[in-house]
Coordinates of C-alpha atoms in Angstrom, one line a residue:
Chain A
M571 CA 5.1 -63.0 4.4
A572 CA 3.7 -60.0 6.4
K573 CA 5.6 -56.8 6.7
I574 CA 6.3 -55.2 10.1
L575 CA 7.0 -51.4 10.0
I576 CA 9.5 -50.3 12.6
P577 CA 9.0 -46.8 13.9
T578 CA 11.9 -44.3 14.1
P579 CA 12.5 -44.5 17.8
L580 CA 12.8 -48.3 17.7
R581 CA 15.0 -48.7 14.6
Q582 CA 18.1 -48.4 16.7
F583 CA 17.2 -51.7 18.3
A584 CA 16.5 -53.4 15.0
E585 CA 19.8 -52.8 13.2
K586 CA 18.3 -49.6 11.7
N587 CA 15.7 -51.5 9.6
N588 CA 12.6 -49.6 8.8
S589 CA 10.7 -52.7 7.8
V590 CA 11.1 -56.4 8.4
A591 CA 9.4 -59.2 6.6
V592 CA 8.3 -62.1 8.8
D593 CA 6.7 -65.5 8.1
A594 CA 3.8 -65.7 10.5
T595 CA 0.1 -66.4 10.7
T596 CA -0.8 -64.2 13.7
V597 CA 0.4 -60.9 15.1
G598 CA 1.8 -62.8 18.1
E599 CA 3.9 -65.0 15.9
A600 CA 5.1 -62.1 13.9
L601 CA 6.2 -60.1 16.9
A602 CA 7.9 -63.2 18.4
S603 CA 9.8 -63.7 15.1
L604 CA 10.7 -60.1 15.1
T605 CA 12.1 -60.1 18.7
T606 CA 13.9 -63.3 18.1
Q607 CA 15.7 -61.7 15.2
F608 CA 16.3 -58.5 17.2
P609 CA 16.4 -59.4 20.9
D610 CA 17.0 -55.7 21.9
L611 CA 13.5 -54.9 20.8
R612 CA 11.9 -57.2 23.3
K613 CA 12.1 -54.9 26.3
N614 CA 10.9 -52.0 24.3
L615 CA 7.8 -53.8 23.1
F616 CA 6.9 -56.1 26.1
N617 CA 6.9 -55.7 29.8
D618 CA 8.3 -58.3 32.3
E619 CA 5.2 -60.4 32.0
G620 CA 5.6 -60.6 28.2
K621 CA 2.6 -58.3 27.6
L622 CA 2.7 -55.6 25.0
R623 CA 3.6 -52.3 26.7
S624 CA 0.7 -49.9 27.2
F625 CA 2.5 -47.1 25.3
V626 CA 3.0 -49.2 22.2
N627 CA 0.1 -50.0 19.9
V628 CA 0.1 -52.5 17.1
Y629 CA -2.0 -52.2 14.0
V630 CA -2.7 -54.7 11.2
N631 CA -3.2 -52.5 8.2
D632 CA -5.2 -49.6 9.7
E633 CA -6.9 -51.4 12.6
D634 CA -5.7 -51.5 16.2
I635 CA -5.3 -55.2 17.2
R636 CA -6.9 -54.4 20.6
Y637 CA -10.2 -54.2 18.6
L638 CA -9.4 -57.3 16.5
Q639 CA -8.2 -60.5 18.1
K640 CA -5.2 -59.0 19.8
D641 CA -2.2 -61.3 19.5
A642 CA -4.3 -63.9 17.8
T643 CA -5.2 -61.5 14.9
A644 CA -4.5 -63.3 11.7
V645 CA -2.0 -61.9 9.3
G646 CA -0.9 -63.1 5.8
D647 CA 0.7 -62.1 2.6
G648 CA 0.4 -58.4 1.9
D649 CA -0.6 -57.4 5.4
T650 CA 1.3 -54.6 7.1
I651 CA 1.8 -54.6 10.8
S652 CA 2.6 -51.2 12.3
I653 CA 4.2 -50.6 15.6
V654 CA 3.1 -47.2 16.9
P655 CA 4.8 -46.0 20.1
S656 CA 3.9 -42.8 21.8
I657 CA 6.2 -39.9 21.1
A658 CA 6.2 -36.7 22.9
G659 CA 8.3 -34.2 21.0
G660 CA 7.0 -30.9 19.8
R661 CA 8.0 -27.9 21.8
C662 CA 11.6 -28.8 21.9
Chain B
M677 CA -18.9 -7.8 11.6
L678 CA -15.7 -7.5 9.6
T679 CA -14.2 -4.1 9.3
Q680 CA -13.1 -2.7 6.0
E681 CA -9.5 -3.4 6.9
E682 CA -10.3 -7.0 7.7
V683 CA -12.2 -7.4 4.4
S684 CA -9.1 -6.3 2.5
R685 CA -6.8 -8.5 4.6
Y686 CA -8.8 -11.6 4.3
S687 CA -10.1 -11.2 0.8
R688 CA -8.6 -14.5 -0.4
H689 CA -10.7 -16.2 2.2
L690 CA -13.8 -14.2 1.6
I691 CA -14.0 -15.2 -2.1
M692 CA -13.9 -18.9 -1.2
P693 CA -17.3 -20.3 -0.6
E694 CA -15.9 -22.7 2.0
V695 CA -14.9 -19.7 4.2
G696 CA -16.7 -16.6 3.0
V697 CA -17.7 -13.8 5.3
D698 CA -19.5 -16.2 7.7
G699 CA -16.4 -18.3 8.0
Q700 CA -14.1 -15.3 8.5
E701 CA -16.4 -14.1 11.2
K702 CA -16.2 -17.5 12.9
L703 CA -12.4 -17.3 12.7
K704 CA -12.5 -13.8 14.2
A705 CA -14.8 -15.0 17.1
A706 CA -12.7 -18.1 17.8
K707 CA -10.4 -18.5 20.8
V708 CA -7.5 -20.9 20.4
L709 CA -4.9 -21.8 23.0
L710 CA -1.5 -22.9 21.8
I711 CA 0.4 -24.8 24.4
G712 CA 4.1 -24.5 23.6
T713 CA 5.6 -22.0 21.2
G714 CA 8.4 -24.2 19.9
G715 CA 8.8 -26.4 16.8
L716 CA 5.1 -27.2 16.4
G717 CA 3.7 -24.0 18.1
A718 CA 5.7 -21.7 15.8
P719 CA 4.0 -22.5 12.5
V720 CA 0.6 -23.0 14.1
A721 CA 0.8 -19.5 15.8
M722 CA 2.0 -17.8 12.6
Y723 CA -0.6 -19.3 10.3
L724 CA -3.5 -19.0 12.7
A725 CA -2.5 -15.3 13.3
A726 CA -2.3 -14.8 9.5
A727 CA -5.7 -16.5 9.0
G728 CA -7.4 -14.1 11.4
V729 CA -8.1 -16.3 14.4
G730 CA -9.4 -13.6 16.7
T731 CA -8.0 -14.6 20.0
I732 CA -4.8 -16.7 20.3
G733 CA -3.5 -17.7 23.7
L734 CA 0.1 -18.8 24.1
V735 CA 1.5 -20.9 27.0
D736 CA 5.2 -21.1 27.4
F737 CA 7.8 -20.3 30.0
D738 CA 11.0 -20.9 28.1
V739 CA 13.5 -18.5 26.6
V740 CA 14.9 -18.6 23.0
D741 CA 18.1 -20.6 22.6
V742 CA 20.3 -20.6 19.5
S743 CA 19.7 -24.3 19.1
N744 CA 15.9 -23.6 18.7
L745 CA 16.4 -21.6 15.6
Q746 CA 16.9 -24.6 13.3
R747 CA 13.1 -25.2 13.4
Q748 CA 11.3 -22.7 15.6
V749 CA 10.8 -20.2 12.8
I750 CA 8.6 -17.8 14.9
H751 CA 11.8 -16.8 16.7
G752 CA 14.9 -15.2 15.1
T753 CA 18.5 -14.7 15.9
K754 CA 17.7 -11.3 17.4
D755 CA 15.4 -13.0 19.9
I756 CA 18.1 -15.3 21.5
G757 CA 17.7 -14.9 25.3
K758 CA 14.2 -13.4 25.0
K759 CA 11.1 -15.1 26.4
K760 CA 9.6 -17.3 23.7
I761 CA 6.2 -15.9 24.5
D762 CA 7.3 -12.3 23.8
S763 CA 9.3 -13.2 20.7
A764 CA 6.3 -15.2 19.4
E765 CA 3.9 -12.3 20.1
E766 CA 6.1 -9.9 18.3
T767 CA 6.2 -12.1 15.1
M768 CA 2.5 -12.6 15.3
R769 CA 1.7 -8.9 15.7
D770 CA 3.9 -8.2 12.7
I771 CA 2.0 -10.7 10.6
N772 CA -1.4 -9.6 11.9
P773 CA -2.0 -6.6 14.2
L774 CA -5.8 -7.1 14.1
I775 CA -5.9 -10.2 16.4
K776 CA -5.8 -10.5 20.2
I777 CA -2.9 -12.3 21.7
V778 CA -3.1 -13.5 25.3
K779 CA 0.2 -14.5 27.0
H780 CA 0.3 -17.1 29.7
E781 CA 3.9 -17.2 30.9
V782 CA 3.6 -20.3 33.0
A783 CA 4.3 -24.0 32.9
L784 CA 0.9 -25.7 32.6
T785 CA 0.1 -27.6 35.8
S786 CA -2.8 -29.5 37.3
E787 CA -3.4 -26.4 39.4
N788 CA -3.7 -23.8 36.6
A789 CA -4.7 -25.9 33.5
L790 CA -8.5 -25.7 33.9
A791 CA -8.5 -22.0 34.7
I792 CA -6.4 -21.2 31.6
M793 CA -8.0 -23.6 29.2
C794 CA -11.6 -22.9 30.0
N795 CA -11.3 -19.5 28.3
Y796 CA -10.7 -21.1 24.9
D797 CA -12.7 -23.1 22.3
I798 CA -9.9 -25.2 20.9
I799 CA -6.6 -26.4 22.4
A800 CA -3.5 -27.2 20.3
D801 CA -1.0 -29.3 22.0
G802 CA 2.6 -28.5 20.9
T803 CA 4.4 -29.6 24.0
D804 CA 7.4 -31.8 24.3
N805 CA 6.8 -34.1 27.2
F806 CA 4.5 -36.9 28.4
P807 CA 3.3 -35.4 31.7
T808 CA 2.0 -32.2 30.0
R809 CA 0.5 -34.2 27.1
F810 CA -1.5 -36.3 29.6
L811 CA -2.5 -33.2 31.6
I812 CA -3.7 -31.4 28.4
N813 CA -5.7 -34.5 27.4
D814 CA -7.3 -34.9 30.8
A815 CA -8.2 -31.2 31.1
C816 CA -9.7 -31.2 27.5
V817 CA -11.8 -34.3 28.4
M818 CA -13.0 -32.6 31.6
L819 CA -13.7 -29.3 29.8
N820 CA -15.2 -31.0 26.7
K821 CA -12.8 -29.1 24.4
P822 CA -11.1 -30.6 21.3
N823 CA -7.3 -31.1 21.6
V824 CA -5.6 -30.8 18.3
Y825 CA -2.6 -32.9 18.8
A826 CA 0.7 -33.4 17.1
S827 CA 4.0 -34.9 18.1
I828 CA 7.3 -35.4 16.3
F829 CA 10.5 -37.4 16.5
R830 CA 13.4 -37.3 14.1
F831 CA 11.7 -37.8 10.8
E832 CA 8.3 -38.9 12.0
G833 CA 5.2 -37.1 13.1
Q834 CA 1.8 -38.1 14.5
A835 CA -1.3 -35.9 14.4
T836 CA -5.0 -36.3 15.3
I837 CA -7.8 -34.6 17.2
F838 CA -8.4 -35.9 20.7
A839 CA -11.4 -35.3 23.0
A840 CA -13.7 -34.1 20.3
E841 CA -17.4 -34.8 20.9
G842 CA -17.8 -38.6 20.7
G843 CA -14.2 -39.1 19.7
P844 CA -11.3 -40.9 21.4
C845 CA -8.9 -39.2 23.8
Y846 CA -5.1 -39.6 24.2
R847 CA -5.6 -42.2 26.9
C848 CA -7.8 -44.3 24.5
L849 CA -4.7 -44.6 22.3
Y850 CA -2.1 -44.8 25.1
P851 CA -3.4 -45.6 28.5
E852 CA -0.1 -45.0 30.2
P853 CA 3.1 -43.1 29.4
P854 CA 6.4 -44.9 28.8
P855 CA 8.7 -45.1 31.8
P856 CA 11.4 -42.4 31.7
G857 CA 14.4 -43.2 29.6
L858 CA 12.7 -45.8 27.3
V859 CA 11.6 -43.3 24.7
P860 CA 14.2 -40.6 23.7
S861 CA 13.2 -37.0 23.7
C862 CA 13.8 -34.6 20.8
A863 CA 16.7 -33.1 22.8
E864 CA 18.3 -36.5 22.9
G865 CA 17.0 -38.0 19.7
G866 CA 17.1 -35.0 17.4
V867 CA 14.5 -33.7 15.0
L868 CA 14.7 -32.7 11.4
G869 CA 14.1 -29.0 11.4
I870 CA 11.5 -29.0 8.7
L871 CA 9.4 -31.7 10.3
P872 CA 7.5 -29.6 12.8
G873 CA 6.7 -27.2 10.0
V874 CA 4.8 -29.9 8.1
V875 CA 3.2 -31.5 11.1
G876 CA 2.4 -28.2 12.8
L877 CA 0.6 -27.1 9.7
I878 CA -1.5 -30.2 9.8
Q879 CA -2.5 -29.1 13.3
A880 CA -3.2 -25.5 12.1
T881 CA -5.3 -26.9 9.2
E882 CA -7.4 -29.0 11.7
V883 CA -7.9 -26.0 14.0
V884 CA -9.2 -23.9 11.1
K885 CA -11.5 -26.7 9.9
L886 CA -12.9 -27.2 13.4
I887 CA -13.6 -23.4 13.6
L888 CA -15.2 -23.4 10.2
G889 CA -17.0 -26.7 10.6
A890 CA -15.7 -27.6 7.2
G891 CA -14.5 -30.8 5.7
E892 CA -13.7 -34.0 7.5
P893 CA -11.9 -33.4 10.8
L894 CA -9.0 -35.7 11.8
I895 CA -11.1 -37.3 14.6
G896 CA -10.8 -41.0 15.1
R897 CA -7.9 -41.1 12.7
L898 CA -4.2 -41.0 13.6
M899 CA -2.1 -39.4 10.8
L900 CA 1.4 -40.7 10.6
Y901 CA 3.9 -38.8 8.5
D902 CA 7.4 -40.2 7.6
A903 CA 9.5 -37.4 6.0
L904 CA 12.2 -39.7 4.8
A905 CA 9.8 -41.9 2.9
M906 CA 7.6 -38.9 2.2
R907 CA 4.6 -41.0 3.1
F908 CA 1.4 -40.3 5.0
R909 CA -0.4 -43.2 6.6
E910 CA -3.7 -43.2 8.5
L911 CA -4.7 -45.5 11.3
K912 CA -8.1 -45.9 12.9
L913 CA -8.5 -44.6 16.4
R914 CA -11.4 -45.8 18.5
K915 CA -12.9 -44.6 21.7
N916 CA -11.9 -47.2 24.3
P917 CA -15.0 -48.0 26.4
E918 CA -12.7 -48.9 29.3
C919 CA -10.9 -45.6 29.1
I920 CA -11.4 -43.2 32.0
C921 CA -12.7 -40.7 29.5
S922 CA -15.7 -43.0 29.1
T923 CA -16.1 -44.2 32.7
G924 CA -16.1 -40.7 34.0
D925 CA -13.3 -41.0 36.4
M926 CA -11.3 -38.2 35.0
K927 CA -9.6 -35.8 37.4
L928 CA -6.3 -34.0 37.2
I929 CA -3.4 -35.8 39.0
D930 CA 0.3 -35.5 39.7
Y931 CA 1.5 -36.1 36.1
D932 CA 5.2 -36.1 36.9
H933 CA 4.5 -38.9 39.3
F934 CA 2.2 -40.6 36.8
C935 CA 5.0 -40.5 34.2
G936 CA 7.6 -41.8 36.7
I937 CA 9.5 -38.5 36.7
Q938 CA 11.4 -37.6 39.9
K939 CA 10.8 -34.2 41.4
P940 CA 13.3 -31.6 40.4
E941 CA 16.7 -31.7 42.2
P942 CA 16.6 -35.3 43.4
P943 CA 19.5 -36.2 45.6
P944 CA 22.5 -37.3 43.6
L945 CA 22.5 -41.0 43.0
V946 CA 25.5 -43.0 44.2
G947 CA 27.5 -43.7 41.1
E948 CA 27.3 -40.2 39.6
I949 CA 30.2 -37.9 39.0
S950 CA 30.4 -34.3 38.0
P951 CA 32.2 -33.1 34.8
K952 CA 34.7 -31.1 36.9
D953 CA 35.6 -34.3 38.9
V954 CA 36.0 -36.2 35.6
K955 CA 38.4 -33.4 34.4
T956 CA 40.4 -33.8 37.6
M957 CA 40.6 -37.5 37.0
I958 CA 41.9 -37.0 33.4
E959 CA 44.4 -34.4 34.5
S960 CA 45.8 -36.5 37.3
R961 CA 46.0 -39.5 34.9
Q962 CA 43.8 -41.7 37.0
D963 CA 43.3 -45.1 35.5
F964 CA 39.7 -45.2 34.2
I965 CA 37.9 -45.6 30.9
L966 CA 35.6 -42.9 29.6
I967 CA 32.9 -44.2 27.4
D968 CA 30.7 -41.9 25.2
V969 CA 27.4 -43.7 24.6
R970 CA 26.1 -41.2 22.1
E971 CA 25.6 -41.9 18.4
P972 CA 28.5 -41.5 15.9
H973 CA 27.0 -38.3 14.4
E974 CA 26.8 -36.7 17.8
F975 CA 30.4 -37.7 18.5
Q976 CA 31.4 -35.9 15.4
I977 CA 29.9 -32.6 16.7
G978 CA 32.1 -32.6 19.7
R979 CA 33.8 -35.0 22.1
I980 CA 35.9 -35.3 25.2
P981 CA 39.4 -36.2 23.8
T982 CA 40.0 -39.3 26.0
S983 CA 36.6 -40.8 25.3
N984 CA 35.8 -44.0 23.6
L985 CA 32.6 -44.2 21.5
I986 CA 30.2 -47.1 22.1
P987 CA 26.7 -46.0 21.2
L988 CA 24.1 -47.2 23.8
G989 CA 22.4 -49.5 21.4
E990 CA 25.7 -51.4 20.8
L991 CA 26.8 -51.5 24.4
P992 CA 25.1 -54.9 25.2
K993 CA 26.8 -56.5 22.3
R994 CA 30.2 -55.0 23.0
I995 CA 30.2 -55.7 26.7
A996 CA 32.5 -58.7 26.1
E997 CA 35.2 -56.2 24.9
L998 CA 35.2 -54.5 28.3
D999 CA 37.1 -55.6 31.5
P1000 CA 34.5 -55.9 34.3
N1001 CA 37.0 -55.0 36.9
A1002 CA 38.1 -51.7 35.3
H1003 CA 36.8 -48.3 36.4
Y1004 CA 34.3 -46.7 34.0
V1005 CA 32.8 -43.2 33.5
L1006 CA 30.0 -43.0 31.0
H1007 CA 28.6 -39.9 29.4
C1008 CA 26.1 -38.9 26.7
K1009 CA 24.5 -35.6 25.7
M1010 CA 22.6 -34.8 28.9
G1011 CA 23.0 -37.8 31.2
G1012 CA 19.9 -39.9 30.4
R1013 CA 21.3 -42.4 28.0
S1014 CA 24.5 -42.8 30.0
A1015 CA 22.5 -43.6 33.1
K1016 CA 20.9 -46.5 31.1
G1017 CA 24.4 -47.5 29.9
C1018 CA 25.6 -47.6 33.6
D1019 CA 22.6 -49.9 34.4
V1020 CA 23.6 -52.2 31.5
L1021 CA 27.2 -52.5 32.8
R1022 CA 26.1 -52.9 36.4
A1023 CA 23.6 -55.6 35.4
A1024 CA 26.5 -57.4 33.8
G1025 CA 28.4 -57.4 37.1
F1026 CA 30.6 -54.3 36.5
K1027 CA 31.3 -52.8 40.0
R1028 CA 33.0 -49.5 39.3
V1029 CA 30.7 -47.6 36.9
F1030 CA 29.9 -43.9 37.2
N1031 CA 27.6 -41.6 35.2
M1032 CA 28.9 -38.2 34.4
T1033 CA 26.0 -35.8 35.4
G1034 CA 24.6 -33.5 32.7
G1035 CA 26.5 -35.2 29.9
I1036 CA 28.7 -33.3 27.4
T1037 CA 26.3 -30.3 27.6
A1038 CA 27.4 -29.9 31.3
W1039 CA 31.0 -30.6 30.2
S1040 CA 30.8 -27.7 27.8
E1041 CA 29.2 -25.4 30.4
Q1042 CA 31.5 -26.3 33.3
V1043 CA 34.8 -27.5 31.9
D1044 CA 35.5 -26.8 28.2
P1045 CA 33.3 -24.3 26.4
T1046 CA 35.2 -25.1 23.1
V1047 CA 33.2 -28.3 23.0
P1048 CA 30.0 -27.1 21.1
K1049 CA 26.6 -27.5 22.7
Y1050 CA 23.9 -28.8 20.4

């Protein structure tokens, strides 16, 4: 099982979970499993064409999947997948 | 050269080999621009002033509101209503009268950004919105100045240095902003008051390290901080060869447009209703359902008596409970989330759905001041 960490802004769409364990061999499968479990997450993670939105990055452990094999990046037991959306707060 | 007064003041720095007289002179010669004097800007400004950064520029156009004081520790109760930039200056002068403070009482724009920023060595981004963050990034890339970046949301913070020599920029990480409404702001989502203190001081630390040329700067690494878990994590940031910071196409643009933000004062959308009109509807006992789409903890702070709570996140699931032929008015804190709620209902075929403009904040201002603003 790989672990997906859900960032604070998206927890409201994942029944307030901060991490979810998924059975998957690639990042693509892991995110598909996640959005099947929590359909409300889908529009926050993917655009209408099903592509990962450009203000959301996905990491396997500490590496950005854009510099690995993207959706096909292999994951396995003990791997941590992080979803890192852009947040803007600071002055407020 | 340090004066005798400076030697006394900075003695705890001077006896450290990593700073010493040379380092303190570098701090004194340094010019740092802080954009935003709010949650993040407050601790950065106070500690950089204390540390003896010789010239600190401040950019802000806002005034101190009582709801700022839960986290913006540079401002006090006596400063409510004052310009943030003046209140910040006063606190900084009290901490350290030996430094120079330059006030830029403007909103940073594509027109003024380069002229303001070019006078500084290091920029610290403590703003609260995507258009300004992209603007600061792009200007830093063009001017070749490091952007010490942090942002916060609820219990979580991000920090890194963008646009340092050879390092990635903000666009390498996020090529585009989220469309409006998809990512909540602090004003809508809330923020733990202590959080900007911790994250702002990571920023301040990185500013001082850049000036001193000491240690390992937070370049090419994104620091993530989760206050609830009390855990720091670090992710690798790479310079994206396809990013416009590498291809050389950088120029300042209309960032509001880029971020999908409508110009101020857009014409009222069909399907909006003012708080005063809602009050009239309640008083004349019109048949309609008022739905509050905020979270339960916000509902506890203050509510409109006839409202029904259905948090936005639950609305899609609870739509079956609602009669599609009924007349609805939705509200939230400021109008953003309820606009999305209206879209949800309209998409489900509801015909008579109205968004109360300005949310409960406007209700408090225009109808019932006993409902607290937050």
